[in-house]
């Protein structure tokens, strides 16, 4: 009895410490979302973000005027994403978590084909960032409710395959293990080599940079082509 009370207090303290640590970042994001609901500010910010983008390859952050940014659901989603990011077990230079995923289908697309000689590509479809019954995105081409079971998730992943035929797509399990281990929500890029995380992209959408991934792969390919020098 005493022990479980102690454990409960420890748990509560841990939770409180986590909340305190995440609070500044969360409040900042909340203020940003609130500001983004003023359309003139939204347009200006999106323009600025577009201009500061180094590469045309990186998908621009787009938000239509009709989209509400500051809602209970959006705040919940942002908090959840920041918490996952903070607690993730995938870290640069460390062993890559080998989480369970479910196979959808196998084939291959563009950046994938260009680097097929040095890398295998895998899309892990996780929970929806903008489910139709959560933080709705009016920009989304599909309105998908939160996945209640694995079948829902597999069905939604099939849509991804129909949009990008040829990608290797697997889905996260219903414990959302990959999402948690990699802090993937809303979206994220990783490169794993010899079971180590060798590239960890920023949190999407603003930190999602395909150009960075390409840069890493180019450098890696060059390092393979360079003749080995033997120092004796
Ligand atoms: C995983 O995410 C889905 C939403 O896609 C949710 O319904 C489910 O409860 C989550 N699982 C856990 C263990 O949190």
GROMACS .gro file of C-alpha atoms and ligand atoms in nm:
model
  246
    1UNK     CA    1   0.000   0.000   0.000
    2UNK     CA    2   0.275   0.238   0.111
    3UNK     CA    3   0.483   0.139  -0.193
    4UNK     CA    4   0.209   0.197  -0.445
    5UNK     CA    5   0.139   0.535  -0.283
    6UNK     CA    6   0.508   0.622  -0.325
    7UNK     CA    7   0.506   0.506  -0.683
    8UNK     CA    8   0.198   0.715  -0.752
    9UNK     CA    9   0.360   1.024  -0.607
   10UNK     CA   10   0.676   0.959  -0.809
   11UNK     CA   11   0.462   0.922  -1.120
   12UNK     CA   12   0.274   1.245  -1.047
   13UNK     CA   13   0.601   1.430  -0.983
   14UNK     CA   14   0.746   1.299  -1.308
   15UNK     CA   15   0.435   1.414  -1.491
   16UNK     CA   16   0.448   1.758  -1.328
   17UNK     CA   17   0.817   1.796  -1.418
   18UNK     CA   18   0.742   1.699  -1.776
   19UNK     CA   19   0.459   1.953  -1.794
   20UNK     CA   20   0.680   2.227  -1.655
   21UNK     CA   21   0.956   2.151  -1.902
   22UNK     CA   22   0.723   2.146  -2.199
   23UNK     CA   23   0.518   2.447  -2.095
   24UNK     CA   24   0.730   2.729  -2.245
   25UNK     CA   25   0.752   2.558  -2.582
   26UNK     CA   26   0.382   2.479  -2.576
   27UNK     CA   27   0.280   2.834  -2.484
   28UNK     CA   28   0.494   2.969  -2.764
   29UNK     CA   29   0.326   2.735  -3.013
   30UNK     CA   30  -0.016   2.831  -2.874
   31UNK     CA   31   0.053   3.202  -2.922
   32UNK     CA   32   0.174   3.130  -3.277
   33UNK     CA   33  -0.146   2.941  -3.355
   34UNK     CA   34  -0.355   3.219  -3.206
   35UNK     CA   35  -0.174   3.478  -3.418
   36UNK     CA   36  -0.216   3.262  -3.727
   37UNK     CA   37  -0.592   3.297  -3.694
   38UNK     CA   38  -0.556   3.662  -3.796
   39UNK     CA   39  -0.553   3.621  -4.171
   40UNK     CA   40  -0.323   3.914  -4.243
   41UNK     CA   41  -0.065   3.770  -4.000
   42UNK     CA   42  -0.116   3.421  -4.142
   43UNK     CA   43  -0.047   3.532  -4.498
   44UNK     CA   44   0.259   3.729  -4.392
   45UNK     CA   45   0.402   3.441  -4.188
   46UNK     CA   46   0.344   3.182  -4.458
   47UNK     CA   47   0.507   3.411  -4.712
   48UNK     CA   48   0.807   3.455  -4.484
   49UNK     CA   49   0.837   3.082  -4.424
   50UNK     CA   50   0.818   3.023  -4.800
   51UNK     CA   51   1.095   3.275  -4.863
   52UNK     CA   52   1.326   3.133  -4.597
   53UNK     CA   53   1.299   2.791  -4.756
   54UNK     CA   54   1.632   2.692  -4.914
   55UNK     CA   55   1.499   2.435  -5.151
   56UNK     CA   56   1.202   2.410  -5.384
   57UNK     CA   57   1.202   2.043  -5.300
   58UNK     CA   58   1.074   2.093  -4.946
   59UNK     CA   59   0.697   2.096  -4.932
   60UNK     CA   60   0.580   2.447  -4.837
   61UNK     CA   61   0.364   2.481  -4.527
   62UNK     CA   62   0.022   2.570  -4.665
   63UNK     CA   63  -0.284   2.661  -4.467
   64UNK     CA   64  -0.602   2.781  -4.635
   65UNK     CA   65  -0.787   3.083  -4.499
   66UNK     CA   66  -1.078   2.863  -4.396
   67UNK     CA   67  -0.863   2.665  -4.152
   68UNK     CA   68  -0.892   2.741  -3.780
   69UNK     CA   69  -0.552   2.715  -3.611
   70UNK     CA   70  -0.636   2.793  -3.250
   71UNK     CA   71  -0.885   2.537  -3.123
   72UNK     CA   72  -0.904   2.291  -2.836
   73UNK     CA   73  -0.820   2.013  -3.081
   74UNK     CA   74  -0.521   2.196  -3.229
   75UNK     CA   75  -0.380   2.270  -2.883
   76UNK     CA   76  -0.429   1.907  -2.786
   77UNK     CA   77  -0.252   1.793  -3.105
   78UNK     CA   78   0.040   2.031  -3.051
   79UNK     CA   79   0.079   1.925  -2.687
   80UNK     CA   80   0.068   1.558  -2.788
   81UNK     CA   81   0.330   1.612  -3.060
   82UNK     CA   82   0.566   1.800  -2.831
   83UNK     CA   83   0.530   1.538  -2.562
   84UNK     CA   84   0.605   1.256  -2.809
   85UNK     CA   85   0.908   1.446  -2.934
   86UNK     CA   86   1.036   1.499  -2.582
   87UNK     CA   87   0.990   1.136  -2.478
   88UNK     CA   88   1.104   0.969  -2.802
   89UNK     CA   89   1.375   0.704  -2.780
   90UNK     CA   90   1.528   0.770  -3.126
   91UNK     CA   91   1.832   0.997  -3.100
   92UNK     CA   92   2.101   1.088  -3.350
   93UNK     CA   93   2.396   0.851  -3.328
   94UNK     CA   94   2.212   0.604  -3.106
   95UNK     CA   95   2.056   0.269  -3.185
   96UNK     CA   96   1.740   0.304  -3.393
   97UNK     CA   97   1.432   0.167  -3.216
   98UNK     CA   98   1.305  -0.138  -3.400
   99UNK     CA   99   0.932  -0.092  -3.359
  100UNK     CA  100   0.656  -0.316  -3.488
  101UNK     CA  101   0.489  -0.212  -3.815
  102UNK     CA  102   0.231  -0.372  -4.042
  103UNK     CA  103   0.295  -0.425  -4.410
  104UNK     CA  104   0.060  -0.259  -4.658
  105UNK     CA  105   0.214  -0.313  -4.997
  106UNK     CA  106   0.547  -0.300  -5.180
  107UNK     CA  107   0.664  -0.092  -5.481
  108UNK     CA  108   0.880   0.240  -5.538
  109UNK     CA  109   0.871   0.641  -5.628
  110UNK     CA  110   1.113   0.936  -5.719
  111UNK     CA  111   1.376   1.030  -5.454
  112UNK     CA  112   1.346   0.661  -5.377
  113UNK     CA  113   1.455   0.544  -5.722
  114UNK     CA  114   1.741   0.796  -5.739
  115UNK     CA  115   1.902   0.649  -5.431
  116UNK     CA  116   1.788   0.290  -5.468
  117UNK     CA  117   2.152   0.182  -5.499
  118UNK     CA  118   2.239   0.308  -5.150
  119UNK     CA  119   1.916   0.315  -4.951
  120UNK     CA  120   1.589   0.136  -4.894
  121UNK     CA  121   1.294   0.367  -4.837
  122UNK     CA  122   1.010   0.298  -4.605
  123UNK     CA  123   0.706   0.511  -4.531
  124UNK     CA  124   0.562   0.442  -4.187
  125UNK     CA  125   0.207   0.574  -4.186
  126UNK     CA  126   0.118   0.683  -3.832
  127UNK     CA  127  -0.196   0.833  -3.684
  128UNK     CA  128  -0.362   1.120  -3.870
  129UNK     CA  129  -0.240   1.470  -3.782
  130UNK     CA  130  -0.570   1.617  -3.900
  131UNK     CA  131  -0.845   1.361  -3.851
  132UNK     CA  132  -1.192   1.472  -3.954
  133UNK     CA  133  -1.305   1.425  -3.592
  134UNK     CA  134  -1.009   1.616  -3.443
  135UNK     CA  135  -0.804   1.916  -3.561
  136UNK     CA  136  -0.975   1.926  -3.899
  137UNK     CA  137  -0.778   2.049  -4.198
  138UNK     CA  138  -0.998   2.186  -4.473
  139UNK     CA  139  -0.693   2.167  -4.703
  140UNK     CA  140  -0.665   1.792  -4.675
  141UNK     CA  141  -0.751   1.605  -4.993
  142UNK     CA  142  -0.914   1.333  -4.784
  143UNK     CA  143  -1.118   1.358  -4.467
  144UNK     CA  144  -1.013   1.063  -4.253
  145UNK     CA  145  -1.149   1.007  -3.902
  146UNK     CA  146  -0.917   0.889  -3.620
  147UNK     CA  147  -0.825   0.525  -3.677
  148UNK     CA  148  -1.019   0.313  -3.430
  149UNK     CA  149  -0.865  -0.015  -3.537
  150UNK     CA  150  -0.586  -0.151  -3.755
  151UNK     CA  151  -0.827  -0.201  -4.047
  152UNK     CA  152  -0.908   0.175  -4.045
  153UNK     CA  153  -0.538   0.252  -4.055
  154UNK     CA  154  -0.464   0.004  -4.332
  155UNK     CA  155  -0.756   0.139  -4.537
  156UNK     CA  156  -0.625   0.497  -4.503
  157UNK     CA  157  -0.272   0.383  -4.596
  158UNK     CA  158  -0.414   0.238  -4.916
  159UNK     CA  159  -0.510   0.597  -5.016
  160UNK     CA  160  -0.145   0.692  -4.975
  161UNK     CA  161  -0.046   0.412  -5.208
  162UNK     CA  162  -0.300   0.521  -5.466
  163UNK     CA  163  -0.152   0.878  -5.453
  164UNK     CA  164   0.211   0.762  -5.464
  165UNK     CA  165   0.205   0.426  -5.630
  166UNK     CA  166   0.531   0.252  -5.584
  167UNK     CA  167   0.614   0.352  -5.227
  168UNK     CA  168   0.699   0.101  -4.960
  169UNK     CA  169   0.431   0.170  -4.704
  170UNK     CA  170   0.385   0.007  -4.367
  171UNK     CA  171   0.157   0.126  -4.089
  172UNK     CA  172   0.229   0.182  -3.721
  173UNK     CA  173   0.063  -0.063  -3.482
  174UNK     CA  174  -0.237   0.050  -3.276
  175UNK     CA  175  -0.013   0.116  -2.974
  176UNK     CA  176   0.146   0.381  -3.197
  177UNK     CA  177   0.489   0.242  -3.104
  178UNK     CA  178   0.679   0.387  -3.402
  179UNK     CA  179   0.521   0.728  -3.354
  180UNK     CA  180   0.621   0.728  -2.987
  181UNK     CA  181   0.974   0.593  -3.038
  182UNK     CA  182   1.055   0.833  -3.321
  183UNK     CA  183   0.853   1.135  -3.208
  184UNK     CA  184   0.711   1.125  -3.557
  185UNK     CA  185   0.386   1.321  -3.520
  186UNK     CA  186   0.300   1.524  -3.733
  187UNK     CA  187   0.564   1.396  -3.979
  188UNK     CA  188   0.935   1.329  -3.970
  189UNK     CA  189   1.231   1.200  -4.174
  190UNK     CA  190   1.499   0.961  -4.048
  191UNK     CA  191   1.795   0.775  -4.193
  192UNK     CA  192   1.900   0.458  -4.020
  193UNK     CA  193   2.227   0.284  -4.101
  194UNK     CA  194   2.359  -0.032  -3.937
  195UNK     CA  195   2.077   0.002  -3.684
  196UNK     CA  196   2.194   0.351  -3.585
  197UNK     CA  197   2.007   0.677  -3.634
  198UNK     CA  198   2.240   0.873  -3.862
  199UNK     CA  199   1.996   1.146  -3.966
  200UNK     CA  200   1.711   1.284  -3.761
  201UNK     CA  201   1.495   1.542  -3.934
  202UNK     CA  202   1.308   1.814  -3.751
  203UNK     CA  203   0.944   1.787  -3.653
  204UNK     CA  204   0.708   1.846  -3.943
  205UNK     CA  205   0.560   2.039  -4.097
  206UNK     CA  206   0.808   2.325  -4.042
  207UNK     CA  207   1.110   2.101  -3.974
  208UNK     CA  208   1.037   1.852  -4.254
  209UNK     CA  209   1.317   1.897  -4.513
  210UNK     CA  210   1.353   1.659  -4.802
  211UNK     CA  211   1.650   1.872  -4.916
  212UNK     CA  212   1.839   1.779  -4.597
  213UNK     CA  213   1.770   1.413  -4.657
  214UNK     CA  214   1.891   1.442  -5.016
  215UNK     CA  215   2.203   1.626  -4.899
  216UNK     CA  216   2.284   1.348  -4.654
  217UNK     CA  217   2.235   1.083  -4.922
  218UNK     CA  218   2.452   1.273  -5.174
  219UNK     CA  219   2.733   1.304  -4.920
  220UNK     CA  220   2.701   0.940  -4.832
  221UNK     CA  221   2.713   0.834  -5.197
  222UNK     CA  222   3.022   1.052  -5.253
  223UNK     CA  223   3.193   0.897  -4.953
  224UNK     CA  224   3.131   0.557  -5.106
  225UNK     CA  225   3.276   0.664  -5.443
  226UNK     CA  226   3.588   0.822  -5.292
  227UNK     CA  227   3.879   0.581  -5.324
  228UNK     CA  228   3.978   0.444  -4.991
  229UNK     CA  229   4.310   0.577  -4.864
  230UNK     CA  230   4.522   0.343  -4.663
  231UNK     CA  231   4.736   0.503  -4.394
  232UNK     CA  232   5.026   0.279  -4.299
  233LIG     C1  233  -0.308   0.529  -3.136
  233LIG     O1  234  -0.366   0.623  -3.223
  233LIG     C2  235  -0.503   0.604  -3.253
  233LIG     C3  236  -0.546   0.718  -3.343
  233LIG     O2  237  -0.503   0.697  -3.474
  233LIG     C4  238  -0.586   0.601  -3.128
  233LIG     O3  239  -0.721   0.570  -3.160
  233LIG     C5  240  -0.530   0.498  -3.032
  233LIG     O4  241  -0.601   0.503  -2.910
  233LIG     C6  242  -0.383   0.524  -3.006
  233LIG     N1  243  -0.330   0.417  -2.922
  233LIG     C7  244  -0.280   0.439  -2.801
  233LIG     C8  245  -0.233   0.320  -2.728
  233LIG     O5  246  -0.274   0.551  -2.753
   0.00000   0.00000   0.00000
